[in-house]
Coordinates of C-alpha atoms and ligand atoms in Angstrom, one line a residue:
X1 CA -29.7 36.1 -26.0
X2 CA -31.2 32.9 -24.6
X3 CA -34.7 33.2 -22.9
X4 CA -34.9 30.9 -20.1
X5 CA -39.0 29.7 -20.3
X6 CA -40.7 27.5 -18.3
X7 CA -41.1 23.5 -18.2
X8 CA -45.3 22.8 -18.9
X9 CA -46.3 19.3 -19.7
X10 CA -43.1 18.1 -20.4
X11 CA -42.4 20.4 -22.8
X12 CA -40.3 23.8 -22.5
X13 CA -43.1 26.6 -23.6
X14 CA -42.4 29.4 -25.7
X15 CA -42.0 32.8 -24.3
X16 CA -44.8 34.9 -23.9
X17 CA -44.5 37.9 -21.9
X18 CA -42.1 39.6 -19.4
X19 CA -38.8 38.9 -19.0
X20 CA -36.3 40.0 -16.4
X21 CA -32.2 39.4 -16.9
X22 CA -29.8 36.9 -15.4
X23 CA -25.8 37.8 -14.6
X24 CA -23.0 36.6 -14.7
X25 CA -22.0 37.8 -10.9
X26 CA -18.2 37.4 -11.5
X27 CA -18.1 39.8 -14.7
X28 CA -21.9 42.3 -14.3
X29 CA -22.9 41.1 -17.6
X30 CA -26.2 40.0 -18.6
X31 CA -26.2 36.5 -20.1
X32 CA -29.3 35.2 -20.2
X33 CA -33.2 36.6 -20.4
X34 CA -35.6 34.4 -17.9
X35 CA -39.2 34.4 -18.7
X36 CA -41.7 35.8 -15.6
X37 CA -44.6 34.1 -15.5
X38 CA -48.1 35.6 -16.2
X39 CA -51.0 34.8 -13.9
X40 CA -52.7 32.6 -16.6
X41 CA -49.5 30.8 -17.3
X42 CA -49.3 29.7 -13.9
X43 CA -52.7 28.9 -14.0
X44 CA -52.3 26.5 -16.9
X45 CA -49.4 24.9 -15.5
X46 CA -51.4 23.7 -12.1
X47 CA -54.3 22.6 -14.4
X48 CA -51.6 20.2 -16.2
X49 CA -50.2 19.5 -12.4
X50 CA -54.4 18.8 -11.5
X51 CA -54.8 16.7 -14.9
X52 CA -51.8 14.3 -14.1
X53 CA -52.6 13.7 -10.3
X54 CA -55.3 10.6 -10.9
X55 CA -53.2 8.5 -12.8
X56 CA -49.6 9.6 -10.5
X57 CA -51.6 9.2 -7.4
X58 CA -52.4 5.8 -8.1
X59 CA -48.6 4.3 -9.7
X60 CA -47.8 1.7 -7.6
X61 CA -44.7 3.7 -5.6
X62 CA -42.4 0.7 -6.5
X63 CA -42.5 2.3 -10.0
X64 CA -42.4 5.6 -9.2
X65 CA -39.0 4.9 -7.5
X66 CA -37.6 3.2 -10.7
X67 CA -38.2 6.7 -12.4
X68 CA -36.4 8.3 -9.5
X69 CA -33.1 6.1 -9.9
X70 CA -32.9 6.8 -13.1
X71 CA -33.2 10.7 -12.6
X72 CA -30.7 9.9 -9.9
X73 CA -28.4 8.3 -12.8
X74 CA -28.8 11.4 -15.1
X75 CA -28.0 14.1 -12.4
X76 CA -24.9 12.4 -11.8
X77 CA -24.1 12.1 -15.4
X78 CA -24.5 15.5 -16.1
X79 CA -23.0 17.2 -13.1
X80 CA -20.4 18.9 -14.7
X81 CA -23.1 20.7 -16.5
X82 CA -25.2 21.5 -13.8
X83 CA -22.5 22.8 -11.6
X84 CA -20.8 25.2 -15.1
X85 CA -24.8 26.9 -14.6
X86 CA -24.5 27.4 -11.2
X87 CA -21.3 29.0 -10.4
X88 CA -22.3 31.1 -13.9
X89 CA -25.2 32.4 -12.5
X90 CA -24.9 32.1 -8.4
X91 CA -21.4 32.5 -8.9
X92 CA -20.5 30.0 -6.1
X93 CA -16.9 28.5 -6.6
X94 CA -17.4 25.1 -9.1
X95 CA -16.8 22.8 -5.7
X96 CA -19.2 24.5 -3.8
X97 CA -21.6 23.8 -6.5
X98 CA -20.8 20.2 -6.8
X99 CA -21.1 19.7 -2.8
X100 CA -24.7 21.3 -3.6
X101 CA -26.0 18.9 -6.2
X102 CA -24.6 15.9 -4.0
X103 CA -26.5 16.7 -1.4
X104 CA -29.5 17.2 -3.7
X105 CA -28.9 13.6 -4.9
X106 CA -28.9 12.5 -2.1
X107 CA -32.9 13.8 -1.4
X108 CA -33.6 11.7 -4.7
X109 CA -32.2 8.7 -2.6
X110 CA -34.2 9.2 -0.1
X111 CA -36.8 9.7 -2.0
X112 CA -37.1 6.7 -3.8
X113 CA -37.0 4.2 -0.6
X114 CA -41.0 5.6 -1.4
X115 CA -42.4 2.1 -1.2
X116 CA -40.7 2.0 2.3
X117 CA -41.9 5.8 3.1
X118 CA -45.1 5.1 2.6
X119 CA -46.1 1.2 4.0
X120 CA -48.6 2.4 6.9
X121 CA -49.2 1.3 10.3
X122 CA -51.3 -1.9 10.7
X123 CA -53.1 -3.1 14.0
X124 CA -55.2 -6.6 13.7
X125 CA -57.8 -6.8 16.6
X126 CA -57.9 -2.9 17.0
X127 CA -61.1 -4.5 18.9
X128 CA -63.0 -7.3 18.9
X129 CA -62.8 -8.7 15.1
X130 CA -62.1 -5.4 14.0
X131 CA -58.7 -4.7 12.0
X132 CA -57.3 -1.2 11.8
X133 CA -54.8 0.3 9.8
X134 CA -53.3 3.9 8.8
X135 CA -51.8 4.8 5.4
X136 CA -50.7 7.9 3.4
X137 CA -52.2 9.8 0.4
X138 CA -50.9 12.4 -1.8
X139 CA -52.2 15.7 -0.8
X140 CA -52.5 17.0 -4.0
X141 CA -50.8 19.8 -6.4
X142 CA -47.9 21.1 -4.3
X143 CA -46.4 24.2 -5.2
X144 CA -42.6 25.0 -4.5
X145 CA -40.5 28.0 -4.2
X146 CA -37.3 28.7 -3.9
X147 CA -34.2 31.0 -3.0
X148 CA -31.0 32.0 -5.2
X149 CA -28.5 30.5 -2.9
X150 CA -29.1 26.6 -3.8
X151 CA -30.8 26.5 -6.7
X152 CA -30.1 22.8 -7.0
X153 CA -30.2 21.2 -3.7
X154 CA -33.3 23.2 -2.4
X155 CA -35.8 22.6 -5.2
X156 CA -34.6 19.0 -4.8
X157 CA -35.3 18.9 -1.1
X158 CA -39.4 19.5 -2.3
X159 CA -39.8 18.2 -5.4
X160 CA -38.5 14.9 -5.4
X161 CA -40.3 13.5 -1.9
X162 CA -43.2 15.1 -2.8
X163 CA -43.8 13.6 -6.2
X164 CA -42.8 10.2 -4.7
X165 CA -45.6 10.8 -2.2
X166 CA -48.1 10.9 -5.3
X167 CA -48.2 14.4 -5.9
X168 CA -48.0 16.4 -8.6
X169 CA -45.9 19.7 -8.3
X170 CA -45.3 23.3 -9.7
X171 CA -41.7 24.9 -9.0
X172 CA -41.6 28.6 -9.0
X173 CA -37.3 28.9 -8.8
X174 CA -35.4 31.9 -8.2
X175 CA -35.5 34.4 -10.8
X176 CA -32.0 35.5 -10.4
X177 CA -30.1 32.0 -11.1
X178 CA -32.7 30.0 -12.8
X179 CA -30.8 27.6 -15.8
X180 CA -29.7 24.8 -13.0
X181 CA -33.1 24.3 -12.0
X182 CA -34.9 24.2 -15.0
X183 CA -31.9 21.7 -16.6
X184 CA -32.3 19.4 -13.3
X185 CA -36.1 19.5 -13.8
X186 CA -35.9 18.3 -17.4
X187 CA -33.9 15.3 -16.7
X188 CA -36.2 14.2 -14.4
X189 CA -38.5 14.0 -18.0
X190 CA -36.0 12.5 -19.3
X191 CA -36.3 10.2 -16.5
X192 CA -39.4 9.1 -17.5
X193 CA -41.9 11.4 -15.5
X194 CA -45.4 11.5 -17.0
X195 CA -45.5 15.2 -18.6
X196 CA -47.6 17.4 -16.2
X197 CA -46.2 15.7 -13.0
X198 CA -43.4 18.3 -12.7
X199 CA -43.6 21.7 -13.3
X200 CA -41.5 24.6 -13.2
X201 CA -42.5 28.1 -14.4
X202 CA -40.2 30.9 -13.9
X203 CA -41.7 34.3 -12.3
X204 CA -41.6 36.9 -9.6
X205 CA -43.9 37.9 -7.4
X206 CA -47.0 37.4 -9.5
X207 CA -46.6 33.7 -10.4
X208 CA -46.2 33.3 -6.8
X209 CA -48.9 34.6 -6.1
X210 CA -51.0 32.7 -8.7
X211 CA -49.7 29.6 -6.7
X212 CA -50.8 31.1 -3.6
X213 CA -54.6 32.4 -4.9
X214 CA -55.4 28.9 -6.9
X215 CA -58.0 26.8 -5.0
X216 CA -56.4 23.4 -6.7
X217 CA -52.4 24.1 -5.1
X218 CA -53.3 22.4 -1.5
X219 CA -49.8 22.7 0.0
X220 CA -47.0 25.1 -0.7
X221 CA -43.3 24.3 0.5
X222 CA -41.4 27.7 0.9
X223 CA -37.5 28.7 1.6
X224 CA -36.4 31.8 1.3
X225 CA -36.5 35.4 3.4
X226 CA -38.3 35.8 6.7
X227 CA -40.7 38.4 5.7
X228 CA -42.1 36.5 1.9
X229 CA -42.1 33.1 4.3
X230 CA -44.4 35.2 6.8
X231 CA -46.1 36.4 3.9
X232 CA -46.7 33.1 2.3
X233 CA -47.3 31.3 5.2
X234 CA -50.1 33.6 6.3
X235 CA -52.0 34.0 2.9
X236 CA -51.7 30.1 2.1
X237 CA -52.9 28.8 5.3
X238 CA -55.7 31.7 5.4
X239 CA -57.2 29.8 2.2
X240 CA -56.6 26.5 3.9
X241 CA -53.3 25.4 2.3
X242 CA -50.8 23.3 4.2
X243 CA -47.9 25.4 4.4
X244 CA -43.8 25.1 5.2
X245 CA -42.0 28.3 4.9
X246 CA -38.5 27.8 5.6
X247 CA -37.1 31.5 6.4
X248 CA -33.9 33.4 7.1
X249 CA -31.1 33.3 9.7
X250 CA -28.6 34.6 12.5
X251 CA -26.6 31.6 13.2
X252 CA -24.0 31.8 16.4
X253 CA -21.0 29.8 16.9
X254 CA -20.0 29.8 20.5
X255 CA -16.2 29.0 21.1
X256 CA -15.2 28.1 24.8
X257 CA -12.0 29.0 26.2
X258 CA -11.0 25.2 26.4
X259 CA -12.1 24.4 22.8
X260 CA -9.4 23.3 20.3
X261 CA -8.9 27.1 18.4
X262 CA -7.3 25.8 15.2
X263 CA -10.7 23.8 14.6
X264 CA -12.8 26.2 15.2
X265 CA -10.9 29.0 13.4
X266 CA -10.8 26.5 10.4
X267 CA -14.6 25.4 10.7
X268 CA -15.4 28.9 11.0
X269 CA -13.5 30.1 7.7
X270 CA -15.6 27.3 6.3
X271 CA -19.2 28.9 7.6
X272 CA -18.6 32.2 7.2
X273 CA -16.7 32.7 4.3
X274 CA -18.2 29.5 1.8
X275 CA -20.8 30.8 -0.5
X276 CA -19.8 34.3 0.3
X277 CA -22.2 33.9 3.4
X278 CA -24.7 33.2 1.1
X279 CA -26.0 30.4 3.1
X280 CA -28.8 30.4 5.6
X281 CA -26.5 28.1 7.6
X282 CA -23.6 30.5 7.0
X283 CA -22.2 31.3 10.7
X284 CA -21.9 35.2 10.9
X285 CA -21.7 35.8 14.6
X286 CA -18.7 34.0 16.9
X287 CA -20.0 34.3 20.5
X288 CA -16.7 34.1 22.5
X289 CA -16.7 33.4 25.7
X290 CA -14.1 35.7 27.7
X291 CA -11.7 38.1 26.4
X292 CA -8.6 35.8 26.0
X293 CA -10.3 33.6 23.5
X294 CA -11.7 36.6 21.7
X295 CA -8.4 38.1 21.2
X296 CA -6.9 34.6 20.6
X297 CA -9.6 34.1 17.4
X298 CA -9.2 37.4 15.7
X299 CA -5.5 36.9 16.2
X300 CA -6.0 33.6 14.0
X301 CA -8.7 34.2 11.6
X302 CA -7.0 38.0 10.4
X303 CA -4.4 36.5 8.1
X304 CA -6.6 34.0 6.8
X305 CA -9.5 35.9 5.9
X306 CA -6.7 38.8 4.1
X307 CA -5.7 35.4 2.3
X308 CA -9.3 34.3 0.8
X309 CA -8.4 33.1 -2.2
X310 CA -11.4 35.4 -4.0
X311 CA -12.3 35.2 -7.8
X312 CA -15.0 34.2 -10.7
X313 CA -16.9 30.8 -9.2
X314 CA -16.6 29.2 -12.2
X315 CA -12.7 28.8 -12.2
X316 CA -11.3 26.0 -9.6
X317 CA -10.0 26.1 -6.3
X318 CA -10.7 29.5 -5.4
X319 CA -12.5 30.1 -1.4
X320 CA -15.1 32.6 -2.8
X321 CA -17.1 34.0 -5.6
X322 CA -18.3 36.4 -5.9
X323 CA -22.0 38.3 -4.1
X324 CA -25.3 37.0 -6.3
X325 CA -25.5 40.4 -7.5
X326 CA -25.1 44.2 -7.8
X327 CA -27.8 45.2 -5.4
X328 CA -27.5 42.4 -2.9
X329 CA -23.7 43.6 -2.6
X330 CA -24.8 47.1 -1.9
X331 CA -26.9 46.0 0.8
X332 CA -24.1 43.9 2.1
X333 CA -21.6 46.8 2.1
X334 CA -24.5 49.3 3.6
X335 CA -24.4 46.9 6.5
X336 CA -20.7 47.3 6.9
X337 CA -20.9 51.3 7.1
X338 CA -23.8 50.7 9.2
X339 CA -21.8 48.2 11.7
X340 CA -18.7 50.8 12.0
X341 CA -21.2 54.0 12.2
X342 CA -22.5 52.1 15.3
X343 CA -19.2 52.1 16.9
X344 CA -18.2 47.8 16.2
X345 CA -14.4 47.4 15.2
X346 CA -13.9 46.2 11.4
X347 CA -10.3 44.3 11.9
X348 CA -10.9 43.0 8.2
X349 CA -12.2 45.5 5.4
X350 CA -13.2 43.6 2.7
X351 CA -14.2 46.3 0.3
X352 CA -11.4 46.9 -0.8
X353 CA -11.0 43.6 -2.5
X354 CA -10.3 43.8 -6.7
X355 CA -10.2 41.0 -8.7
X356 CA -8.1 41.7 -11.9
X357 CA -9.5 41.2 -15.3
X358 CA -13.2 41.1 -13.4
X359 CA -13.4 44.2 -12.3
X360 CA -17.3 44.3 -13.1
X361 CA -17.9 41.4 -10.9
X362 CA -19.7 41.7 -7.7
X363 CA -16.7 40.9 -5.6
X364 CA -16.6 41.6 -1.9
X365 CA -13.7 40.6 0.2
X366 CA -14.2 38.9 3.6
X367 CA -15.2 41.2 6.4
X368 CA -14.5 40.6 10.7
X369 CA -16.2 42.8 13.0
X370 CA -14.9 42.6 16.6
X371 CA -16.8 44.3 20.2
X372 CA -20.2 44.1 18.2
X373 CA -22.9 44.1 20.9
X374 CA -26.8 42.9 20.4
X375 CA -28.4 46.2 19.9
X376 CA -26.2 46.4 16.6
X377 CA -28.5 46.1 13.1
X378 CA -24.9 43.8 11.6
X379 CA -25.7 41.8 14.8
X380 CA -29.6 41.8 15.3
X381 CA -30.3 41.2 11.0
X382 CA -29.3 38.8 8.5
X383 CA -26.4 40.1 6.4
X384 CA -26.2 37.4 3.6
X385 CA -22.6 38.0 3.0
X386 CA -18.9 37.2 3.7
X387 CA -19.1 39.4 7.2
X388 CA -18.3 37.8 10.5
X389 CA -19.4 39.8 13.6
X390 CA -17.4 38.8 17.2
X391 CA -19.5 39.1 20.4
X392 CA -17.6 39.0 23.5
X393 CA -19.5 37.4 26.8
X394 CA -18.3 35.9 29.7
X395 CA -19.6 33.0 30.6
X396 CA -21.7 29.8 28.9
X397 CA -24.9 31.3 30.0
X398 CA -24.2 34.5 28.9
X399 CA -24.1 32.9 25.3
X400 CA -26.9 30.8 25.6
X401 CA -28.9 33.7 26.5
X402 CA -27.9 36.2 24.3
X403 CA -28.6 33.1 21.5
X404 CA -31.8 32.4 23.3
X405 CA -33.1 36.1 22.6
X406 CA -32.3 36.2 19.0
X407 CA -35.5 36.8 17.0
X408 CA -34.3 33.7 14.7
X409 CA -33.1 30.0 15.2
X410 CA -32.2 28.3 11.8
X411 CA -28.9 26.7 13.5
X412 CA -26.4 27.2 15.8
X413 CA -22.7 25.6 17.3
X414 CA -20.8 25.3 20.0
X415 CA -16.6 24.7 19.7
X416 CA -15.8 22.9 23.2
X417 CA -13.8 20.0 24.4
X418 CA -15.9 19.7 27.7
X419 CA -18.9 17.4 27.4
X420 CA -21.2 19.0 30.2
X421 CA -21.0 22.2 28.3
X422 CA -21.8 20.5 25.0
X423 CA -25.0 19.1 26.6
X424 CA -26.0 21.8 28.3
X425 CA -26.0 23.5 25.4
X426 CA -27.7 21.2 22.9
X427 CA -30.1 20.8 25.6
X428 CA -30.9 24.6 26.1
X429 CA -30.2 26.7 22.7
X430 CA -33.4 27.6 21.1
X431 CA -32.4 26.4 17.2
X432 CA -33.2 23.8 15.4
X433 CA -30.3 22.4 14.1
X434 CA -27.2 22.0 16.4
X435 CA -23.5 21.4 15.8
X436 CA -21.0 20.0 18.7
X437 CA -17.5 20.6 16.8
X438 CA -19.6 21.1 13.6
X439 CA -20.2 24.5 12.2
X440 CA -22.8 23.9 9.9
X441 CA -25.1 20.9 11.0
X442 CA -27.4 20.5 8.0
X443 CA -29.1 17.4 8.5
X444 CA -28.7 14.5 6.2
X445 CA -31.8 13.6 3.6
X446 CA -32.5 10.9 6.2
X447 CA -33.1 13.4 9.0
X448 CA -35.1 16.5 8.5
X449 CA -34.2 20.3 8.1
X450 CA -35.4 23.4 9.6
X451 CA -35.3 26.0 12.2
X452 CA -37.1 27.5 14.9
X453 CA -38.5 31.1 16.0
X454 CA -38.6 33.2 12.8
X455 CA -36.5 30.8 11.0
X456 CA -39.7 28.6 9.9
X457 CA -43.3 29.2 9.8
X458 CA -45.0 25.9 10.2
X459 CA -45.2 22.7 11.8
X460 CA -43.2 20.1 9.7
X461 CA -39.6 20.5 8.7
X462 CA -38.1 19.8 5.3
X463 CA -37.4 16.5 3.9
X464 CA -36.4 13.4 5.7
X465 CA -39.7 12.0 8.1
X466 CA -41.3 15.3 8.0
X467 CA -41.2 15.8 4.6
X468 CA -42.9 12.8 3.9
X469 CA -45.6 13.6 6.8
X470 CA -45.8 17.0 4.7
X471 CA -46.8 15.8 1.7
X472 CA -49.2 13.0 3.0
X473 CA -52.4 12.9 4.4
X474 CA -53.2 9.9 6.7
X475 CA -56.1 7.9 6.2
X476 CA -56.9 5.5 9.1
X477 CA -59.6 2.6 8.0
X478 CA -61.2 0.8 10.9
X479 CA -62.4 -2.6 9.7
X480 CA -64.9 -5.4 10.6
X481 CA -66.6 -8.4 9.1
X482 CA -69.3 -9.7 11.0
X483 CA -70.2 -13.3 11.0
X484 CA -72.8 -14.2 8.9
X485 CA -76.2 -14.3 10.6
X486 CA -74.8 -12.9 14.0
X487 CA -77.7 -11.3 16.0
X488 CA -75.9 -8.5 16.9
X489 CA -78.5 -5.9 18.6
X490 CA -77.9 -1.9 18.5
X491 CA -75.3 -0.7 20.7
X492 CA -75.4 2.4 22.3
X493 CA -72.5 2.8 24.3
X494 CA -69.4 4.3 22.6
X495 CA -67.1 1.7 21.7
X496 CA -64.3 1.0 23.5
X497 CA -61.9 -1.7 24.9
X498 CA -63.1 -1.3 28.4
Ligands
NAD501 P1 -36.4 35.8 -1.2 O1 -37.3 35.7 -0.1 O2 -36.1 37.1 -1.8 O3 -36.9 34.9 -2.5 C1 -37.3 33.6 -2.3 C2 -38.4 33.2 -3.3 O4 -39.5 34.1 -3.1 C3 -38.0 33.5 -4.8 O5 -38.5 32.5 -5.6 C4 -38.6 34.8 -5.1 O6 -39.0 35.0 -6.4 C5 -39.9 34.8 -4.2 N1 -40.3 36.2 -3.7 C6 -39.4 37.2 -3.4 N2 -40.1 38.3 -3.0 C7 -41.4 37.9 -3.0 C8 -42.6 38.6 -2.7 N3 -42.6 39.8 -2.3 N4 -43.8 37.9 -2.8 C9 -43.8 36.6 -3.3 N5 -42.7 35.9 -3.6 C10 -41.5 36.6 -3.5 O7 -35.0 35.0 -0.8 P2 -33.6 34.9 -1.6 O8 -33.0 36.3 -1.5 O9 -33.8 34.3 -2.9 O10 -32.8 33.9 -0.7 C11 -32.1 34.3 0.5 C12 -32.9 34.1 1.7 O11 -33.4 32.7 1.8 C13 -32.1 34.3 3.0 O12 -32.9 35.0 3.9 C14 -31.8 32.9 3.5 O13 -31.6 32.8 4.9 C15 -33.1 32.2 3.1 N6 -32.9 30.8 3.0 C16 -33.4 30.0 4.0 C17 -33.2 28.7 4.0 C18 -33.7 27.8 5.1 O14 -33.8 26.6 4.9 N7 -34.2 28.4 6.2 C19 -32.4 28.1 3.0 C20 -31.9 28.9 2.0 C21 -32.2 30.2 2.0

């Protein structure tokens, strides 16, 4: 069986201790052995990262962008590839996949305006015969880390930006769907990236925490789960690491009685259902407000959700895969007996769902609660899977208060043809990342991404502006040349303008 290893100065190193298994979701079979990272391999992977910062930091950006057009090239040459590894081991459908990698391509774009990123800020006469300008400098070895659910597009949110910034970087992927990853990360060799400048080793908890324990990582961007983004975030800013931790999600959808229902029953197939729910933008509660337009909703979304077209995520134009895998569908399902023990209505039971000729596959059907109120666990915790939960309220600020007192605030949306109520809304909801008519408002590689509350521990969202503030450090030089000869005496006085 094939061991997946780990990319080390450019070269794809042996295996050399523990390995843990990677499944096919849509059939329960093991197809592939990844390689978890010791302590010492991790070790030697930042001291390659440390050994090919001088001589990154200093490439004139201009050519570091040429390097990232050509990876840009190669991605989109071998897409089909990349998305076949995906759906094989996420088990996403093959479109879902491709909609993935685009929008990691289009972070490499971004990326590579880096001689535009990264011109300064220049003020002549700052004072009298004194110049002043700001620019930005690589922060260092950065360390990555990443979830299951986009193993393209989030490693490509970090990597690229940050190694256009002049950084060096180590990639600690998902263990669970790791082949995409590690194929992107090698054509960005192939590329032409110096060996050493990206790095990706393969681990679980303890190469992560290597990351986290080395003096010579200075900043660590992190998506994944609420409690390990707490965890990191904590532990890497104790040693005086710049830290993003990007974590988990409860993302409403509010539908007002005047909003156009066949939009928002379609956006919200779309957001709750895509991925399996396996996205931290996924929409899994509909906040309706008043009784007419929940009954109207459910009345709408029942016979679509029975008609999910539901099967293996590499074959084409299915809805849904199947769940990541066996245990994470477990946990999904425990939340469903755990939603109708507390008393919520399940108008759609997906469980029941078989797909022939896969019967091994993690398959779960999708799944509707209706009446579920806040002191629910299906409507206070993250569920991670194809299960919307329907929240009845009664007016606007109902909604925005029950939203308000969520714990997290990744994203959130409101489905209304009235104007005020959109502004009022995208004025007061506590989330940081809004939709008006859109139900999942990921921002473009040109803006930034990330939530509030317990959705992100940190200052600095991902990519975009912030990303490149993330990965910098400014540096502000204040300049003067006096004149020859000038008897300038001692001053005293703080210097100022005044
Ligand atoms: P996860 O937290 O289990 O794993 C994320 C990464 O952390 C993996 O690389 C994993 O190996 C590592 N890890 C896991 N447990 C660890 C521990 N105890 N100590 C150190 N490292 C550990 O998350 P996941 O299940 O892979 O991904 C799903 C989660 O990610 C969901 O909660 C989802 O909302 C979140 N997510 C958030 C965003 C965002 O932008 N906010 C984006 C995608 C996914």
């Amino acid at each position: 069986m094939t061991i997946i290893t780990h990319l080390i100065n450019g070269e794809m190193r042996q295996p050399d201790g523990r390995t843990a298994s990677v499944f096919n979701p849509s059939t329960g079979e093991a197809i592939r052995q990844v390689e978890l990272a010791s302590t010492a391999t991790v070790q030697a992977a930042i001291a390659v990262a440390q050994a090919a910062l001088p001589a990154w930091r200093d490439l004139p950006p201009a050519k570091r962008a040429q390097i990232l057009f050509r990876f840009k090239q190669l991605l989109e040459a071998h897409e089909e590839e990349i998305v076949q590894l995906i759906s094989e081991e996420h088990g996403k459908t093959r479109e879902d996949a491709a909609g993935e990698l685009k929008r990691g391509i289009e972070n490499v774009e971004y990326a590579s305006a880096a001689p535009e990123l990264l011109k300064g800020e220049y003020s002549r006469n700052a004072g009298p015969g004194i110049d002043s300008w700001s620019d930005f400098h690589a922060v260092g070895v950065v360390a990555g880390i990443t979830p299951f659910n986009f193993p393209a597009m989030v490693p490509l949110w970090m990597y690229p930006l940050a190694i256009a910034c002049g950084n060096t970087f180590v990639l600690k992927p998902s263990e669970r769907d790791p082949s995409s990853t590690l194929l992107i990360a090698s054509l960005f060799q192939q590329a032409g990236l110096p060996p050493g400048v990206l790095n990706v080793v393969n681990g679980d908890k303890e190469a992560v925490d290597a990351l986290i324990e080395s003096d010579e990582v200075k900043a660590i961007s992190f998506v994944g789960s609420t409690p390990v983004a707490e965890h990191i975030y904590r532990e890497g800013t104790r040693r005086g690491k710049r830290v993003q931790a990007l974590g988990g999600a409860k993302n409403h959808a509010v539908v007002m009685p005047e909003a156009d229902l066949d939009n928002a029953v379609n956006a919200l197939m779309g957001a709750a259902y895509g991925s399996c729910g396996e996205r931290c933008m996924a929409i899994s509660v509909a906040v309706c407000v008043g009784d007419a337009v929940a009954d109207a909703l459910i009345a709408r979304l029942t016979p679509k959700i029975t008609a999910l077209k539901v099967g293996a995520g590499t074959a084409c134009g299915l809805d849904m895969g199947p769940l990541v895998t066996a245990a994470h569908k477990e946990k999904v399902t425990g939340y469903i007996e755990d939603g109708v023990a507390s008393g919520a209505r399940l108008v759609v039971d997906g469980r029941t769902l078989r797909v022939a000729g896969h019967e091994n596959g993690y398959f779960l059907g999708g799944c509707l609660f209706d009446r579920v109120t806040p002191e629910m666990r299906i409507y206070q915790e993250e569920i991670f899977g194809p299960v919307l939960c329907v929240v009845r309220v009664s007016t606007l600020s109902d909604a925005i208060a029950l939203i308000n007192r969520h714990e997290y605030g990744n994203g959130s949306c409101i489905f209304t043809r009235d104007g005020e109520a959109a502004r009022r809304f995208g004025n007061e909801i506590e989330a940081g990342m809004v939709g008006v008519n859109v139900p999942l408002p990921v921002p473009v590689a040109f803006h930034s991404f990330g939530g509030w509350k317990r959705s992100l521990f940190g200052d600095l969202h991902a990519y975009g502006s912030d990303g490149v503030r993330f990965y910098t450090r400014r540096k502000t030089i204040t300049q003067r040349w006096p004149k020859q000869q000038s008897q300038e005496s001692a001053q005293f006085a703080f210097p100022s303008n005044g």
